[in-house]
Short mmCIF file of C-alpha atoms in Angstrom, two decimals:
data_model
loop_
_atom_site.label_atom_id
_atom_site.label_comp_id
_atom_site.label_asym_id
_atom_site.label_seq_id
_atom_site.Cartn_x
_atom_site.Cartn_y
_atom_site.Cartn_z
CA MET A 1 21.28 1.98 -29.38
CA ASP A 2 17.59 2.54 -28.56
CA TYR A 3 17.02 4.91 -25.64
CA TYR A 4 14.20 4.44 -23.11
CA ASP A 5 13.27 6.43 -20.03
CA LEU A 6 12.67 3.15 -18.22
CA ILE A 7 13.39 -0.52 -18.90
CA ILE A 8 11.54 -3.21 -16.94
CA VAL A 9 13.00 -6.72 -16.84
CA GLY A 10 10.17 -9.21 -16.22
CA GLY A 11 6.63 -9.30 -17.58
CA GLY A 12 4.85 -10.96 -14.64
CA PRO A 13 2.39 -9.15 -12.34
CA ALA A 14 5.06 -6.80 -10.96
CA GLY A 15 6.52 -5.71 -14.30
CA SER A 16 3.22 -5.47 -16.16
CA THR A 17 1.62 -3.50 -13.29
CA LEU A 18 4.48 -0.99 -13.29
CA ALA A 19 4.23 -0.53 -17.06
CA TRP A 20 0.45 -0.14 -16.81
CA ALA A 21 0.67 2.39 -13.97
CA LEU A 22 3.15 4.59 -15.88
CA GLN A 23 1.32 4.61 -19.22
CA ASN A 24 0.00 8.13 -18.76
CA THR A 25 3.32 9.73 -17.81
CA GLY A 26 4.73 10.26 -21.29
CA LYS A 27 7.77 8.12 -20.50
CA ARG A 28 9.12 5.79 -23.17
CA ILE A 29 9.13 2.34 -21.56
CA LEU A 30 10.43 -1.03 -22.69
CA LEU A 31 9.41 -4.30 -20.99
CA ILE A 32 11.67 -7.32 -21.57
CA ASP A 33 10.88 -10.95 -20.72
CA LYS A 34 12.65 -14.17 -21.67
CA ALA A 35 9.30 -15.93 -22.24
CA ARG A 36 6.71 -15.67 -24.95
CA PHE A 37 3.27 -15.05 -23.42
CA PRO A 38 1.06 -16.78 -22.53
CA ARG A 39 3.51 -18.95 -20.62
CA ASP A 40 3.25 -21.48 -17.81
CA LYS A 41 3.98 -20.18 -14.33
CA SER A 42 4.41 -22.42 -11.30
CA CYS A 43 2.07 -21.00 -8.68
CA ALA A 44 -0.98 -22.11 -6.71
CA GLY A 45 -2.80 -19.20 -8.34
CA TRP A 46 -5.09 -17.48 -5.87
CA VAL A 47 -5.72 -13.76 -6.00
CA THR A 48 -7.42 -11.77 -3.23
CA PRO A 49 -10.04 -9.05 -3.88
CA ALA A 50 -7.44 -6.47 -2.80
CA VAL A 51 -5.38 -7.32 -5.90
CA PHE A 52 -8.32 -6.91 -8.27
CA ASP A 53 -9.15 -3.58 -6.62
CA ALA A 54 -5.58 -2.30 -6.89
CA LEU A 55 -5.45 -3.29 -10.56
CA GLN A 56 -8.89 -1.81 -11.29
CA ILE A 57 -10.16 -5.17 -12.53
CA THR A 58 -13.76 -6.27 -12.08
CA PRO A 59 -13.76 -10.02 -11.30
CA GLY A 60 -16.95 -10.50 -13.29
CA ASP A 61 -15.38 -8.93 -16.39
CA TYR A 62 -12.22 -11.00 -16.01
CA GLY A 63 -14.17 -14.21 -15.45
CA ARG A 64 -16.11 -13.90 -18.71
CA ASP A 65 -13.11 -15.03 -20.75
CA HIS A 66 -10.82 -16.62 -18.16
CA VAL A 67 -10.94 -19.27 -15.46
CA LEU A 68 -11.99 -17.58 -12.23
CA GLU A 69 -12.94 -19.70 -9.22
CA PRO A 70 -14.54 -17.79 -6.32
CA VAL A 71 -13.28 -19.01 -2.93
CA ARG A 72 -15.67 -18.93 0.03
CA GLY A 73 -13.82 -21.12 2.51
CA PHE A 74 -10.88 -23.42 3.18
CA ARG A 75 -10.22 -26.97 4.26
CA ILE A 76 -7.22 -26.81 6.61
CA GLY A 77 -5.33 -29.44 8.57
CA MET A 78 -2.05 -31.17 9.21
CA ILE A 79 -0.93 -33.88 6.81
CA GLY A 80 -2.12 -37.24 8.06
CA ARG A 81 -4.80 -35.78 10.33
CA ARG A 82 -8.41 -34.75 9.85
CA ALA A 83 -9.01 -31.33 8.31
CA VAL A 84 -11.29 -28.54 9.52
CA GLU A 85 -13.68 -26.95 7.03
CA ASN A 86 -14.67 -23.29 7.29
CA ASP A 87 -17.19 -21.31 5.26
CA HIS A 88 -16.55 -17.54 5.32
CA GLY A 89 -20.00 -16.75 4.01
CA GLU A 90 -18.74 -14.63 1.11
CA THR A 91 -16.11 -14.64 -1.61
CA VAL A 92 -12.77 -14.03 0.09
CA SER A 93 -10.41 -14.91 -2.76
CA TYR A 94 -10.28 -16.16 -6.33
CA GLY A 95 -8.53 -18.97 -8.13
CA VAL A 96 -6.87 -18.07 -11.43
CA ARG A 97 -4.66 -19.82 -13.92
CA ARG A 98 -1.40 -17.91 -13.91
CA SER A 99 -0.84 -18.47 -17.62
CA GLU A 100 -4.10 -16.59 -18.26
CA PHE A 101 -3.82 -13.99 -15.50
CA ASP A 102 -0.28 -12.89 -16.33
CA HIS A 103 -1.05 -12.72 -20.04
CA TYR A 104 -4.14 -10.62 -19.32
CA LEU A 105 -2.14 -8.12 -17.25
CA LEU A 106 0.60 -7.88 -19.87
CA SER A 107 -1.82 -7.53 -22.78
CA ARG A 108 -3.50 -4.46 -21.29
CA THR A 109 -0.23 -2.50 -21.10
CA ARG A 110 0.49 -0.03 -23.87
CA THR A 111 4.25 -0.05 -23.88
CA ASP A 112 7.01 -1.47 -26.06
CA GLN A 113 7.75 -5.12 -25.33
CA ALA A 114 10.66 -7.40 -26.17
CA LEU A 115 9.31 -10.87 -25.43
CA ASP A 116 11.08 -14.19 -25.95
CA THR A 117 14.24 -12.20 -25.24
CA PRO A 118 16.69 -13.37 -22.56
CA ILE A 119 18.95 -10.87 -20.81
CA GLU A 120 22.44 -11.49 -22.12
CA SER A 121 24.28 -8.50 -20.67
CA ILE A 122 23.79 -5.65 -18.20
CA TYR A 123 26.37 -2.91 -17.77
CA GLN A 124 26.68 0.82 -17.18
CA ALA A 125 27.99 3.32 -19.70
CA ASN A 126 27.89 7.12 -19.67
CA GLY A 127 25.66 7.11 -16.59
CA ASN A 128 23.03 4.84 -18.14
CA TRP A 129 22.25 1.13 -18.03
CA VAL A 130 22.82 -0.81 -21.23
CA ILE A 131 20.92 -4.05 -21.85
CA ASN A 132 22.02 -6.64 -24.43
CA HIS A 133 24.23 -4.00 -26.10
CA ARG A 134 21.01 -2.72 -27.64
CA TRP A 135 18.88 -0.73 -25.22
CA GLU A 136 19.91 2.17 -22.99
CA THR A 137 18.10 3.69 -20.01
CA PRO A 138 18.76 5.81 -16.91
CA LEU A 139 16.39 3.63 -14.85
CA LEU A 140 16.41 -0.17 -14.79
CA VAL A 141 13.74 -2.07 -12.84
CA GLY A 142 14.16 -5.73 -11.92
CA ALA A 143 10.81 -7.54 -11.92
CA GLY A 144 11.92 -10.98 -13.02
CA GLY A 145 11.20 -13.00 -9.89
CA HIS A 146 13.65 -14.54 -7.45
CA PHE A 147 16.12 -15.38 -10.23
CA CYS A 148 15.82 -11.95 -11.86
CA PRO A 149 19.02 -11.08 -13.77
CA VAL A 150 18.89 -7.53 -12.40
CA ALA A 151 18.93 -8.91 -8.84
CA GLN A 152 21.77 -11.23 -9.79
CA TYR A 153 23.70 -8.25 -11.16
CA ILE A 154 23.74 -6.63 -7.72
CA GLY A 155 24.77 -9.89 -6.03
CA ALA A 156 21.40 -11.31 -4.95
CA GLY A 157 19.72 -14.52 -5.97
CA PRO A 158 21.37 -17.91 -6.68
CA GLY A 159 24.68 -18.28 -4.88
CA SER A 160 24.00 -15.51 -2.39
CA ARG A 161 23.53 -16.01 1.34
CA GLU A 162 19.77 -15.66 1.12
CA SER A 163 17.70 -18.69 2.07
CA VAL A 164 14.59 -19.40 0.00
CA VAL A 165 11.44 -21.43 0.17
CA THR A 166 11.35 -24.10 -2.52
CA ALA A 167 8.20 -25.67 -3.88
CA LYS A 168 7.02 -28.23 -6.39
CA GLU A 169 3.70 -27.79 -8.12
CA MET A 170 1.54 -29.22 -10.89
CA GLU A 171 -1.53 -27.80 -12.61
CA PHE A 172 -3.51 -29.78 -15.15
CA GLU A 173 -6.94 -30.09 -16.69
CA MET A 174 -8.76 -33.10 -15.36
CA THR A 175 -10.47 -35.58 -17.63
CA PRO A 176 -14.27 -35.73 -17.33
CA GLU A 177 -13.88 -38.91 -15.29
CA GLN A 178 -11.33 -37.32 -12.96
CA ALA A 179 -13.46 -34.17 -12.54
CA ALA A 180 -16.52 -36.23 -11.69
CA THR A 181 -14.77 -38.18 -8.94
CA CYS A 182 -12.57 -35.38 -7.53
CA GLN A 183 -13.66 -34.67 -3.96
CA VAL A 184 -11.98 -31.25 -3.79
CA ARG A 185 -14.41 -28.34 -4.06
CA GLY A 186 -13.48 -25.36 -6.19
CA ASP A 187 -14.80 -22.86 -3.65
CA ARG A 188 -12.85 -24.49 -0.82
CA PRO A 189 -9.07 -24.90 -1.43
CA GLU A 190 -7.24 -27.32 0.84
CA LEU A 191 -4.19 -26.37 2.93
CA TRP A 192 -2.18 -29.14 4.61
CA PHE A 193 0.69 -28.31 6.97
CA CYS A 194 3.75 -30.51 7.42
CA GLY A 195 4.12 -32.04 10.87
CA ASP A 196 7.30 -30.05 11.59
CA LEU A 197 5.58 -26.79 10.50
CA ARG A 198 8.35 -26.02 8.01
CA GLY A 199 6.08 -26.18 5.01
CA TYR A 200 2.57 -26.79 3.71
CA ALA A 201 0.85 -28.45 0.78
CA TRP A 202 -2.22 -27.37 -1.15
CA ILE A 203 -4.89 -28.68 -3.47
CA PHE A 204 -6.75 -26.03 -5.42
CA ARG A 205 -9.50 -26.78 -7.91
CA LYS A 206 -10.32 -24.16 -10.54
CA SER A 207 -13.23 -25.35 -12.64
CA ASN A 208 -11.85 -28.54 -14.22
CA HIS A 209 -8.23 -27.62 -13.53
CA LEU A 210 -6.46 -28.96 -10.45
CA ASN A 211 -3.37 -27.41 -8.85
CA VAL A 212 -1.38 -29.52 -6.40
CA GLY A 213 1.88 -28.61 -4.70
CA LEU A 214 4.03 -28.39 -1.59
CA GLY A 215 6.55 -25.81 -0.43
CA ARG A 216 9.13 -25.98 2.37
CA GLU A 217 11.83 -23.99 4.06
CA ASP A 218 13.95 -27.17 4.03
CA PRO A 219 14.57 -28.00 0.34
CA ARG A 220 16.51 -31.19 1.08
CA ARG A 221 13.36 -32.90 2.35
CA LEU A 222 10.94 -31.38 -0.14
CA SER A 223 10.65 -34.38 -2.47
CA ARG A 224 10.14 -36.82 0.39
CA HIS A 225 7.34 -34.74 1.93
CA LEU A 226 5.71 -34.27 -1.46
CA GLU A 227 5.76 -37.98 -2.25
CA LYS A 228 4.13 -38.85 1.07
CA PHE A 229 1.49 -36.15 0.65
CA ILE A 230 0.60 -37.23 -2.88
CA ALA A 231 0.34 -40.89 -1.87
CA LEU A 232 -1.94 -40.01 1.04
CA MET A 233 -4.22 -37.76 -1.02
CA GLN A 234 -4.46 -40.36 -3.78
CA LYS A 235 -5.38 -43.01 -1.23
CA GLN A 236 -8.16 -40.73 0.04
CA GLY A 237 -9.38 -40.05 -3.48
CA ARG A 238 -8.73 -36.31 -3.27
CA ILE A 239 -6.43 -36.22 -6.28
CA PRO A 240 -6.32 -38.57 -9.30
CA ALA A 241 -4.18 -41.66 -9.14
CA ASP A 242 -2.86 -41.01 -12.65
CA LEU A 243 -1.29 -37.56 -12.43
CA PRO A 244 -0.07 -36.27 -15.80
CA GLY A 245 3.47 -35.09 -16.27
CA ARG A 246 5.97 -34.13 -13.59
CA PHE A 247 5.98 -31.61 -10.77
CA LYS A 248 7.73 -28.33 -11.59
CA GLY A 249 9.98 -26.64 -9.08
CA HIS A 250 10.20 -22.97 -8.20
CA ALA A 251 11.65 -20.84 -5.42
CA TYR A 252 10.68 -17.62 -3.70
CA LEU A 253 12.17 -15.44 -1.01
CA LEU A 254 10.20 -14.53 2.10
CA TYR A 255 10.33 -10.86 3.05
CA ASP A 256 12.40 -11.19 6.19
CA HIS A 257 14.85 -13.63 4.58
CA ALA A 258 15.95 -11.14 1.93
CA GLU A 259 19.19 -9.19 2.16
CA ARG A 260 19.15 -7.64 -1.31
CA PRO A 261 18.95 -3.84 -1.61
CA LEU A 262 15.76 -2.46 -3.11
CA VAL A 263 17.40 0.51 -4.84
CA ASP A 264 20.74 1.56 -6.26
CA ASP A 265 21.80 4.30 -8.65
CA GLY A 266 19.19 4.16 -11.38
CA LEU A 267 18.02 0.71 -10.29
CA MET A 268 14.98 -0.68 -8.45
CA LEU A 269 13.74 -4.15 -7.54
CA ILE A 270 10.04 -4.95 -7.25
CA GLY A 271 7.94 -8.03 -6.52
CA ASP A 272 9.67 -11.38 -6.04
CA ALA A 273 12.90 -9.87 -7.40
CA ALA A 274 12.89 -7.72 -4.25
CA GLY A 275 12.01 -10.70 -2.04
CA LEU A 276 8.60 -9.42 -0.95
CA ALA A 277 6.56 -12.63 -0.59
CA PHE A 278 4.34 -12.71 2.50
CA GLY A 279 5.73 -14.81 5.32
CA GLN A 280 3.14 -17.42 6.24
CA SER A 281 1.48 -17.91 2.85
CA GLY A 282 4.38 -17.25 0.52
CA GLU A 283 1.97 -15.22 -1.61
CA GLY A 284 3.80 -13.01 -4.05
CA ILE A 285 1.07 -11.55 -6.26
CA ARG A 286 -0.25 -8.87 -3.90
CA PRO A 287 3.24 -7.70 -2.84
CA ALA A 288 4.26 -7.70 -6.53
CA VAL A 289 1.32 -5.52 -7.54
CA GLU A 290 1.60 -3.18 -4.57
CA SER A 291 5.38 -2.75 -4.85
CA ALA A 292 4.94 -1.90 -8.55
CA LEU A 293 2.32 0.73 -7.74
CA ILE A 294 4.56 2.17 -5.02
CA ALA A 295 7.48 2.26 -7.47
CA ALA A 296 5.34 3.98 -10.09
CA ASN A 297 4.35 6.64 -7.58
CA VAL A 298 8.01 7.34 -6.76
CA ILE A 299 9.07 7.37 -10.42
CA ARG A 300 6.34 9.87 -11.27
CA SER A 301 7.48 12.23 -8.52
CA GLU A 302 11.29 11.94 -8.84
CA PRO A 303 12.95 13.55 -11.89
CA ASP A 304 16.39 12.50 -10.62
CA LEU A 305 17.16 8.78 -10.56
CA THR A 306 20.03 8.40 -8.10
CA ALA A 307 19.94 5.94 -5.22
CA ARG A 308 19.14 8.82 -2.88
CA SER A 309 16.22 10.06 -4.97
CA LEU A 310 14.83 6.52 -5.25
CA GLN A 311 15.17 5.84 -1.54
CA PRO A 312 11.55 6.92 -0.92
CA TYR A 313 10.60 3.65 -2.62
CA GLY A 314 12.53 1.64 -0.04
CA GLU A 315 11.03 3.69 2.76
CA ALA A 316 7.51 3.18 1.39
CA ILE A 317 8.09 -0.58 1.16
CA ALA A 318 9.21 -0.62 4.79
CA ARG A 319 6.09 1.27 5.84
CA ARG A 320 3.89 -1.11 3.88
CA PHE A 321 5.49 -4.46 4.72
CA GLY A 322 7.49 -3.63 7.86
CA THR A 323 11.23 -3.32 8.30
CA ARG A 324 13.07 -6.58 7.84
CA SER A 325 15.01 -6.19 11.09
CA MET A 326 11.70 -6.07 13.00
CA ASN A 327 9.92 -8.77 11.05
CA HIS A 328 11.57 -12.01 12.18
CA GLU A 329 8.36 -13.73 13.28
CA SER A 330 6.66 -13.15 9.96
CA GLY A 331 9.71 -14.32 8.06
CA ALA A 332 8.81 -17.99 8.42
CA LEU A 333 6.04 -20.12 7.01
CA VAL A 334 4.70 -20.62 10.53
CA PRO A 335 5.55 -18.04 13.25
CA ASP A 336 7.58 -19.05 16.28
CA TRP A 337 4.68 -18.79 18.71
CA VAL A 338 2.93 -21.74 17.03
CA LYS A 339 4.87 -24.58 18.66
CA VAL A 340 4.94 -28.06 17.16
CA PRO A 341 3.39 -29.84 20.20
CA LEU A 342 0.42 -27.42 20.12
CA ALA A 343 -0.02 -27.31 16.36
CA ALA A 344 -2.10 -30.46 16.08
CA SER A 345 -4.59 -29.10 18.61
CA LEU A 346 -4.68 -25.64 17.05
CA MET A 347 -5.33 -27.06 13.58
CA LYS A 348 -8.46 -28.77 14.96
CA SER A 349 -9.93 -25.42 15.98
CA HIS A 350 -12.45 -23.74 13.67
CA TRP A 351 -11.56 -20.36 15.21
CA PHE A 352 -7.79 -20.77 14.71
CA THR A 353 -7.99 -22.16 11.18
CA ARG A 354 -10.42 -19.45 10.12
CA LYS A 355 -9.24 -16.34 11.97
CA VAL A 356 -5.50 -17.00 12.04
CA VAL A 357 -4.56 -19.40 9.24
CA ALA A 358 -7.06 -18.32 6.57
CA GLU A 359 -7.92 -14.68 7.27
CA ARG A 360 -4.56 -13.53 8.67
CA TRP A 361 -1.87 -15.74 7.17
CA PHE A 362 -3.32 -16.43 3.72
CA LEU A 363 -5.86 -13.71 2.98
CA HIS A 364 -4.05 -10.88 4.84
CA GLN A 365 -7.36 -9.26 5.68
CA GLN A 366 -5.66 -7.23 8.41
CA VAL A 367 -3.64 -5.37 5.74
CA PRO A 368 -5.52 -2.23 4.62
CA PRO A 369 -5.86 -1.32 0.94
CA LEU A 370 -2.93 0.49 -0.61
CA ASP A 371 -3.58 4.24 -0.51
CA LEU A 372 -1.99 5.72 -3.64
CA PRO A 373 -3.17 7.89 -6.54
CA THR A 374 -5.15 5.83 -9.05
CA PRO A 375 -3.33 5.32 -12.37
CA ALA A 376 -5.18 6.62 -15.42
CA PRO A 377 -3.66 4.66 -18.31
CA ALA A 378 -3.64 6.19 -21.76
CA GLY A 379 -3.84 4.15 -24.95
CA ARG A 380 -0.95 3.56 -27.32
CA GLU A 381 -0.23 0.69 -29.65
CA THR A 382 2.19 -1.90 -28.35
CA ALA A 383 5.34 -2.75 -30.33
CA TYR A 384 6.82 -6.22 -30.08
CA TRP A 385 10.36 -7.32 -30.84
CA ARG A 386 11.30 -10.90 -31.60
CA PRO A 387 14.89 -12.16 -31.42
CA ALA A 388 16.59 -12.38 -34.79
#
């Protein structure tokens, strides 16, 4: 049995950020993920400057070797109606390919990794957590997304009472002919809201890659809304008529829809595993990164790992994202005060689409930077395990 001070389940932005932030603490850390990186990840793939700042990444450095599409504005409307175009006058976000971005974050960690390794068992023995009958730790962190096996262990996830937003998405590299005729601008992603305000679609161009998808709070009608949206956009020439492959589905939990506990004895949930996606946009990358940095700060300061000693993490999350009992309006894709009869008029307004939809709902510019000590990672060679 190999002993670790900390085991992280999930190598996405949440898990890799936590491992990176704890590199200088002297703790022996193992990160486990069922996938072999780089791997495909269903996600629209935009990252705000706040995320790059928190991760100490210079966009220019990242963009030298990876797809990075600066975003200066948005094209926003309701499906079937004319869209409003806004130019923010500066770069307000970036488009990334999640296969590249996640691999980049994971590759800069200096911690032991067991990739291509599914979680087969989780149990407690002698006061520690035991994973796959092979690894033992006093602190287990679930960072494996909505379907994280650590969250499932404590009764959250599939089969629980939590309601999720479901989405279908496709990202592909356009042919030269498709790229030449595509009317979508890379610096201006398109956001299209469903008529009932229970979901929205997007088209996001990143260089010659195109990401198209739609997410809804009502999963039973997801496919029907997606089919109508795709047909309309193809008719308008905004996406190619010959889409390659099939749409991939994924699910995420909005912050106020989650009932799962964030901590237990020797256990923490971060990122999408904790159900931290922002309400209106469904964005999970910034909450994943910030929750990991908050968790790292608590782990550094707490020698004891009981539920009581880890509770400062839950309290810090509540201060950062609000308490779930007080957050009902933000727990929906569109808040209650935006009524359906008024939505069509509001979506025609340059002020509303820029100041409310783009800057508040999707860019979260009203949220101040996270104020925590800056991690100072130390170097150590990474060990990789492969399943026998």
